[in-house]
């Protein structure tokens, strides 16, 4: 039997998952999957990160991140920085849960308990950006603006609709703006007028794994997409094709995979970045893939 630490974000998703968490802990104890459970409730930003960072190697057999992409990212950041090496299990209760979808992690209580019982571990890559880590997606431009506007209070009320609401507000303004950026990587080096860009560890956006179809979370590279400036109609067509995983050869979108990339603005500051569902920084940045830096509990079908 195992000793588990649950790190819960009360602000995640619709804030109605308390009974599910109690049921999961009860199931794990009654079925002798764990014999001890401690719980940490987060109150402010980075509480989950600090709780995970303070753990010692062997203090727990598993840390369960209960929340959305931001909570998962914070817990994994803390585990990596604290060097405890404790495996992380994810109980998805957030707004988009892109990380859980990328790894096909279970959303149901019984399936989650079965995953903890089987206890299969997968070593996954993470992205490193200016000394911090992200597990899903880094975005700038229109996507960064949307994430910045979709504040946690809005997400708690509207859920996924918060992103669509902010997209409607941002798109008319952003269609007539672009960012003069410089990208520097082995695969793509250029100065370009850019409407937005994504760098993904999971191979998809908001859990959409049709992007970069052959990518995995332990392939040693990050997947990048740079949307160059174009007309609103052409942008909408390119973005639609991108989301559907269609061929992008004739589009204004540069898609490539890389181990490391530098991005800087050629026209001053103020270009904010969002990663793992939160706004956290601005250009310039250096982004690199850190191979197999985190240990994640996954279901048997992941192997």
Coordinates of N, CA, C and O in Angstrom, one line a residue, residues 197-300:
X197 N 1.9 32.5 -31.9 CA 2.7 31.3 -32.0 C 2.4 30.4 -30.8 O 2.0 30.8 -29.7
X198 N 2.6 29.1 -31.0 CA 2.4 28.1 -30.0 C 3.7 27.2 -29.9 O 4.3 26.9 -31.0
X199 N 4.1 26.8 -28.8 CA 5.1 25.8 -28.6 C 4.5 24.8 -27.6 O 4.1 25.1 -26.5
X200 N 4.4 23.6 -28.1 CA 3.6 22.5 -27.4 C 4.5 21.4 -27.0 O 5.3 20.8 -27.9
X201 N 4.4 20.9 -25.8 CA 5.0 19.7 -25.3 C 4.1 18.5 -25.6 O 4.5 17.4 -25.8
X202 N 2.8 18.7 -25.6 CA 1.8 17.7 -25.7 C 1.4 17.3 -27.1 O 0.8 16.3 -27.4
X203 N 1.8 18.2 -28.1 CA 1.5 18.0 -29.4 C 0.2 18.5 -29.9 O -0.3 18.2 -31.0
X204 N -0.5 19.2 -29.0 CA -1.8 19.7 -29.3 C -2.2 20.9 -28.6 O -1.4 21.4 -27.7
X205 N -3.3 21.5 -28.9 CA -3.8 22.7 -28.2 C -5.1 22.4 -27.6 O -6.0 21.9 -28.2
X206 N -5.2 22.7 -26.3 CA -6.4 22.3 -25.5 C -6.8 20.9 -25.7 O -8.0 20.5 -25.8
X207 N -5.8 20.0 -25.7 CA -6.0 18.6 -25.7 C -6.3 18.0 -27.1 O -6.5 16.8 -27.3
X208 N -6.2 18.9 -28.2 CA -6.4 18.4 -29.5 C -5.1 17.8 -30.1 O -4.2 18.4 -30.5
X209 N -5.1 16.4 -30.1 CA -3.8 15.7 -30.5 C -3.7 15.5 -31.9 O -2.9 14.8 -32.4
X210 N -4.6 16.1 -32.7 CA -4.5 15.9 -34.2 C -3.4 16.8 -34.7 O -3.0 16.7 -35.9
X211 N -2.9 17.7 -33.9 CA -1.7 18.6 -34.3 C -0.5 17.8 -34.0 O -0.3 17.2 -33.0
X212 N 0.5 17.8 -34.9 CA 1.7 17.1 -34.8 C 1.4 15.6 -34.4 O 1.7 15.1 -33.4
X213 N 0.8 14.9 -35.4 CA 0.2 13.6 -35.1 C 1.2 12.6 -34.5 O 0.8 11.7 -33.8
X214 N 2.4 12.6 -34.9 CA 3.4 11.6 -34.5 C 4.1 12.0 -33.2 O 5.0 11.3 -32.8
X215 N 3.8 13.1 -32.6 CA 4.5 13.5 -31.4 C 4.0 12.8 -30.1 O 2.9 12.3 -30.1
X216 N 4.9 12.7 -29.2 CA 4.5 12.2 -27.9 C 5.1 13.1 -26.8 O 5.9 14.0 -27.1
X217 N 4.8 12.8 -25.5 CA 5.3 13.7 -24.5 C 6.7 13.2 -24.0 O 7.2 13.7 -23.0
X218 N 7.3 12.2 -24.7 CA 8.6 11.8 -24.3 C 9.5 11.6 -25.5 O 10.3 10.7 -25.5
X219 N 9.3 12.4 -26.6 CA 10.0 12.2 -27.8 C 11.3 13.2 -27.8 O 12.0 13.2 -28.8
X220 N 11.5 13.9 -26.8 CA 12.7 14.8 -26.7 C 12.7 16.1 -27.5 O 13.7 16.8 -27.6
X221 N 11.5 16.4 -28.0 CA 11.4 17.7 -28.8 C 10.1 18.4 -28.4 O 9.1 17.8 -27.9
X222 N 10.1 19.7 -28.7 CA 8.8 20.5 -28.6 C 8.3 20.8 -30.0 O 9.1 20.9 -30.9
X223 N 7.0 21.0 -30.1 CA 6.4 21.3 -31.4 C 6.0 22.7 -31.4 O 5.4 23.2 -30.5
X224 N 6.4 23.4 -32.5 CA 6.1 24.8 -32.7 C 5.3 25.1 -33.9 O 5.4 24.5 -34.9
X225 N 4.5 26.2 -33.8 CA 3.7 26.7 -34.9 C 3.7 28.2 -34.8 O 3.4 28.8 -33.8
X226 N 4.2 28.8 -35.9 CA 4.3 30.3 -36.0 C 3.3 30.8 -37.1 O 3.4 30.4 -38.3
X227 N 2.3 31.6 -36.7 CA 1.3 32.1 -37.6 C 1.7 33.5 -38.0 O 1.7 34.4 -37.3
X228 N 2.2 33.5 -39.3 CA 2.6 34.8 -39.9 C 1.4 35.7 -40.2 O 0.3 35.2 -40.4
X229 N 1.7 37.0 -40.3 CA 0.6 37.9 -40.6 C -0.1 37.7 -41.9 O 0.6 37.4 -42.9
X230 N -1.4 37.7 -41.9 CA -2.2 37.5 -43.1 C -3.5 38.2 -43.0 O -3.8 38.8 -42.0
X231 N -4.4 38.0 -43.9 CA -5.7 38.6 -43.8 C -6.6 37.8 -42.8 O -6.3 36.7 -42.5
X232 N -7.6 38.5 -42.3 CA -8.5 37.8 -41.3 C -9.1 36.5 -41.9 O -9.1 35.5 -41.2
X233 N -9.5 36.5 -43.1 CA -10.1 35.4 -43.7 C -9.1 34.2 -43.9 O -9.4 33.1 -43.5
X234 N -7.9 34.6 -44.4 CA -6.9 33.6 -44.5 C -6.4 33.0 -43.2 O -6.2 31.8 -43.0
X235 N -6.3 33.9 -42.2 CA -6.0 33.4 -40.8 C -7.0 32.4 -40.3 O -6.6 31.4 -39.8
X236 N -8.3 32.7 -40.5 CA -9.3 31.8 -40.0 C -9.2 30.5 -40.7 O -9.4 29.4 -40.1
X237 N -9.0 30.5 -42.0 CA -8.8 29.3 -42.8 C -7.6 28.5 -42.3 O -7.7 27.2 -42.1
X238 N -6.5 29.2 -42.1 CA -5.3 28.5 -41.7 C -5.4 27.9 -40.3 O -5.0 26.7 -40.0
X239 N -6.0 28.7 -39.4 CA -6.2 28.2 -38.0 C -7.1 27.0 -38.0 O -6.9 26.0 -37.3
X240 N -8.2 27.0 -38.8 CA -9.1 25.9 -38.9 C -8.4 24.6 -39.4 O -8.6 23.5 -38.8
X241 N -7.6 24.8 -40.4 CA -6.8 23.6 -40.9 C -5.8 23.1 -39.9 O -5.7 21.9 -39.7
X242 N -5.2 24.0 -39.2 CA -4.3 23.7 -38.2 C -4.9 22.8 -37.1 O -4.4 21.8 -36.7
X243 N -6.1 23.3 -36.6 CA -6.8 22.6 -35.6 C -7.3 21.2 -36.0 O -7.4 20.3 -35.2
X244 N -7.5 21.0 -37.3 CA -8.0 19.8 -37.8 C -6.8 18.9 -38.3 O -7.1 17.8 -38.7
X245 N -5.6 19.3 -38.1 CA -4.5 18.5 -38.4 C -4.2 18.3 -39.9 O -3.7 17.4 -40.3
X246 N -4.7 19.3 -40.7 CA -4.5 19.2 -42.2 C -3.2 19.7 -42.6 O -2.4 20.3 -41.9
X247 N -2.8 19.4 -43.9 CA -1.5 19.8 -44.4 C -1.5 21.3 -44.5 O -2.4 22.0 -44.9
X248 N -0.3 21.9 -44.0 CA -0.2 23.3 -43.8 C 0.9 23.9 -44.8 O 1.3 25.0 -44.7
X249 N 1.2 23.1 -45.9 CA 2.3 23.5 -46.8 C 2.0 24.9 -47.5 O 2.9 25.6 -47.7
X250 N 0.8 25.1 -47.8 CA 0.4 26.3 -48.6 C -0.1 27.4 -47.7 O -0.7 28.4 -48.1
X251 N 0.0 27.3 -46.4 CA -0.5 28.2 -45.4 C 0.6 29.2 -45.0 O 1.7 29.1 -45.4
X252 N 0.2 30.2 -44.2 CA 1.1 31.1 -43.6 C 1.5 30.7 -42.2 O 1.7 31.5 -41.3
X253 N 1.5 29.4 -42.0 CA 1.9 28.8 -40.7 C 3.1 28.0 -40.8 O 3.2 27.1 -41.7
X254 N 4.1 28.2 -40.0 CA 5.3 27.4 -40.0 C 5.3 26.4 -38.9 O 5.2 26.8 -37.7
X255 N 5.3 25.1 -39.2 CA 5.2 24.1 -38.2 C 6.5 23.3 -38.2 O 7.0 22.9 -39.2
X256 N 7.1 23.1 -37.0 CA 8.3 22.4 -36.9 C 8.5 21.9 -35.5 O 7.8 22.4 -34.6
X257 N 9.4 20.9 -35.3 CA 9.8 20.4 -34.0 C 11.2 20.8 -33.7 O 12.0 20.8 -34.6
X258 N 11.5 21.1 -32.4 CA 12.8 21.6 -32.1 C 13.1 21.2 -30.6 O 12.2 21.1 -29.8
X259 N 14.4 21.1 -30.3 CA 14.8 20.9 -28.9 C 15.0 22.2 -28.2 O 14.9 22.3 -27.0
X260 N 15.3 23.3 -28.9 CA 15.5 24.6 -28.3 C 15.2 25.7 -29.3 O 15.5 25.6 -30.5
X261 N 14.6 26.8 -28.8 CA 14.3 28.0 -29.6 C 14.4 29.2 -28.8 O 14.0 29.2 -27.6
X262 N 14.9 30.3 -29.4 CA 14.9 31.6 -28.7 C 13.9 32.5 -29.5 O 13.8 32.5 -30.7
X263 N 13.2 33.3 -28.7 CA 12.2 34.2 -29.3 C 12.4 35.6 -28.7 O 12.4 35.7 -27.4
X264 N 12.4 36.6 -29.5 CA 12.5 38.0 -29.0 C 11.7 38.9 -29.8 O 11.5 38.7 -31.0
X265 N 11.3 40.0 -29.2 CA 10.6 41.1 -30.0 C 11.5 42.0 -30.6 O 12.5 42.4 -30.0
X266 N 11.2 42.5 -31.8 CA 12.1 43.5 -32.5 C 11.5 44.9 -32.4 O 12.0 45.8 -33.0
X267 N 10.4 45.0 -31.6 CA 9.7 46.3 -31.5 C 9.3 46.6 -30.1 O 8.2 46.9 -29.8
X268 N 10.2 46.4 -29.1 CA 10.0 46.7 -27.8 C 9.4 45.6 -27.0 O 9.4 44.4 -27.4
X269 N 8.9 45.9 -25.8 CA 8.4 44.9 -24.8 C 6.9 44.9 -24.8 O 6.2 45.5 -25.7
X270 N 6.3 44.2 -23.8 CA 4.9 44.2 -23.7 C 4.2 43.1 -24.3 O 2.9 43.0 -24.4
X271 N 4.9 42.1 -24.9 CA 4.3 40.9 -25.5 C 4.3 39.8 -24.4 O 5.3 39.2 -24.1
X272 N 3.1 39.5 -23.9 CA 2.9 38.6 -22.8 C 2.8 37.2 -23.3 O 2.4 36.9 -24.4
X273 N 3.2 36.3 -22.4 CA 3.2 34.8 -22.7 C 2.3 34.1 -21.8 O 2.2 34.5 -20.6
X274 N 1.7 33.1 -22.2 CA 0.8 32.2 -21.4 C 1.3 30.8 -21.6 O 1.5 30.3 -22.7
X275 N 1.4 30.1 -20.4 CA 1.7 28.7 -20.5 C 1.0 27.9 -19.5 O 0.8 28.4 -18.3
X276 N 0.5 26.7 -19.9 CA -0.2 25.8 -19.0 C -1.4 26.6 -18.3 O -1.7 26.4 -17.1
X277 N -2.1 27.4 -19.1 CA -3.4 28.0 -18.6 C -3.2 29.2 -17.8 O -4.1 29.7 -17.2
X278 N -2.0 29.8 -17.8 CA -1.7 31.0 -16.9 C -0.8 31.9 -17.6 O 0.0 31.5 -18.5
X279 N -0.9 33.2 -17.3 CA 0.0 34.2 -17.8 C 1.2 34.3 -16.9 O 1.1 34.5 -15.7
X280 N 2.4 34.1 -17.5 CA 3.6 34.1 -16.6 C 4.8 34.5 -17.4 O 5.7 33.7 -17.7
X281 N 4.9 35.8 -17.7 CA 6.1 36.3 -18.3 C 5.9 37.0 -19.7 O 4.8 37.1 -20.1
X282 N 7.0 37.4 -20.3 CA 6.9 38.1 -21.5 C 8.2 37.9 -22.3 O 9.2 37.3 -21.7
X283 N 8.3 38.3 -23.5 CA 9.5 38.2 -24.3 C 10.6 39.1 -23.9 O 10.2 40.2 -23.3
X284 N 11.9 38.8 -24.1 CA 12.4 37.6 -24.8 C 12.4 36.4 -23.9 O 12.5 36.4 -22.7
X285 N 12.5 35.2 -24.6 CA 12.6 33.9 -23.9 C 13.5 33.0 -24.6 O 13.7 33.1 -25.8
X286 N 14.0 32.0 -23.9 CA 14.7 30.9 -24.4 C 14.0 29.6 -24.0 O 13.8 29.4 -22.7
X287 N 13.5 28.8 -24.9 CA 12.7 27.7 -24.6 C 13.4 26.4 -25.0 O 13.9 26.3 -26.1
X288 N 13.4 25.4 -24.1 CA 14.1 24.2 -24.5 C 13.4 23.0 -23.9 O 12.7 23.1 -22.9
X289 N 13.5 21.8 -24.5 CA 12.9 20.6 -24.0 C 13.9 19.9 -23.1 O 15.1 19.8 -23.3
X290 N 13.3 19.6 -21.9 CA 14.1 18.8 -20.9 C 13.6 17.4 -21.0 O 12.4 17.1 -20.6
X291 N 14.4 16.5 -21.4 CA 13.9 15.1 -21.7 C 13.6 14.3 -20.4 O 14.4 14.3 -19.5
X292 N 12.4 13.7 -20.4 CA 12.0 12.8 -19.3 C 12.3 13.3 -17.9 O 12.9 12.6 -17.1
X293 N 11.9 14.5 -17.7 CA 12.2 15.2 -16.4 C 11.1 15.0 -15.3 O 11.4 15.3 -14.2
X294 N 10.0 14.4 -15.7 CA 8.9 14.2 -14.7 C 8.3 12.8 -14.8 O 8.3 12.2 -15.9
X295 N 7.9 12.3 -13.7 CA 7.3 10.9 -13.6 C 5.8 11.0 -13.4 O 5.4 11.6 -12.4
X296 N 5.1 10.5 -14.3 CA 3.6 10.6 -14.3 C 3.0 9.2 -14.2 O 3.4 8.3 -15.0
X297 N 2.0 9.1 -13.3 CA 1.2 7.8 -13.3 C 0.2 7.8 -14.4 O -0.6 8.8 -14.6
X298 N 0.2 6.8 -15.2 CA -0.6 6.7 -16.4 C -1.4 5.4 -16.4 O -0.9 4.4 -15.8
X299 N -2.5 5.3 -17.2 CA -3.2 4.0 -17.3 C -2.4 3.1 -18.2 O -1.6 3.4 -19.0
X300 N -2.8 1.8 -18.1 CA -2.1 0.7 -18.9 C -2.2 1.0 -20.4 O -1.2 0.7 -21.1

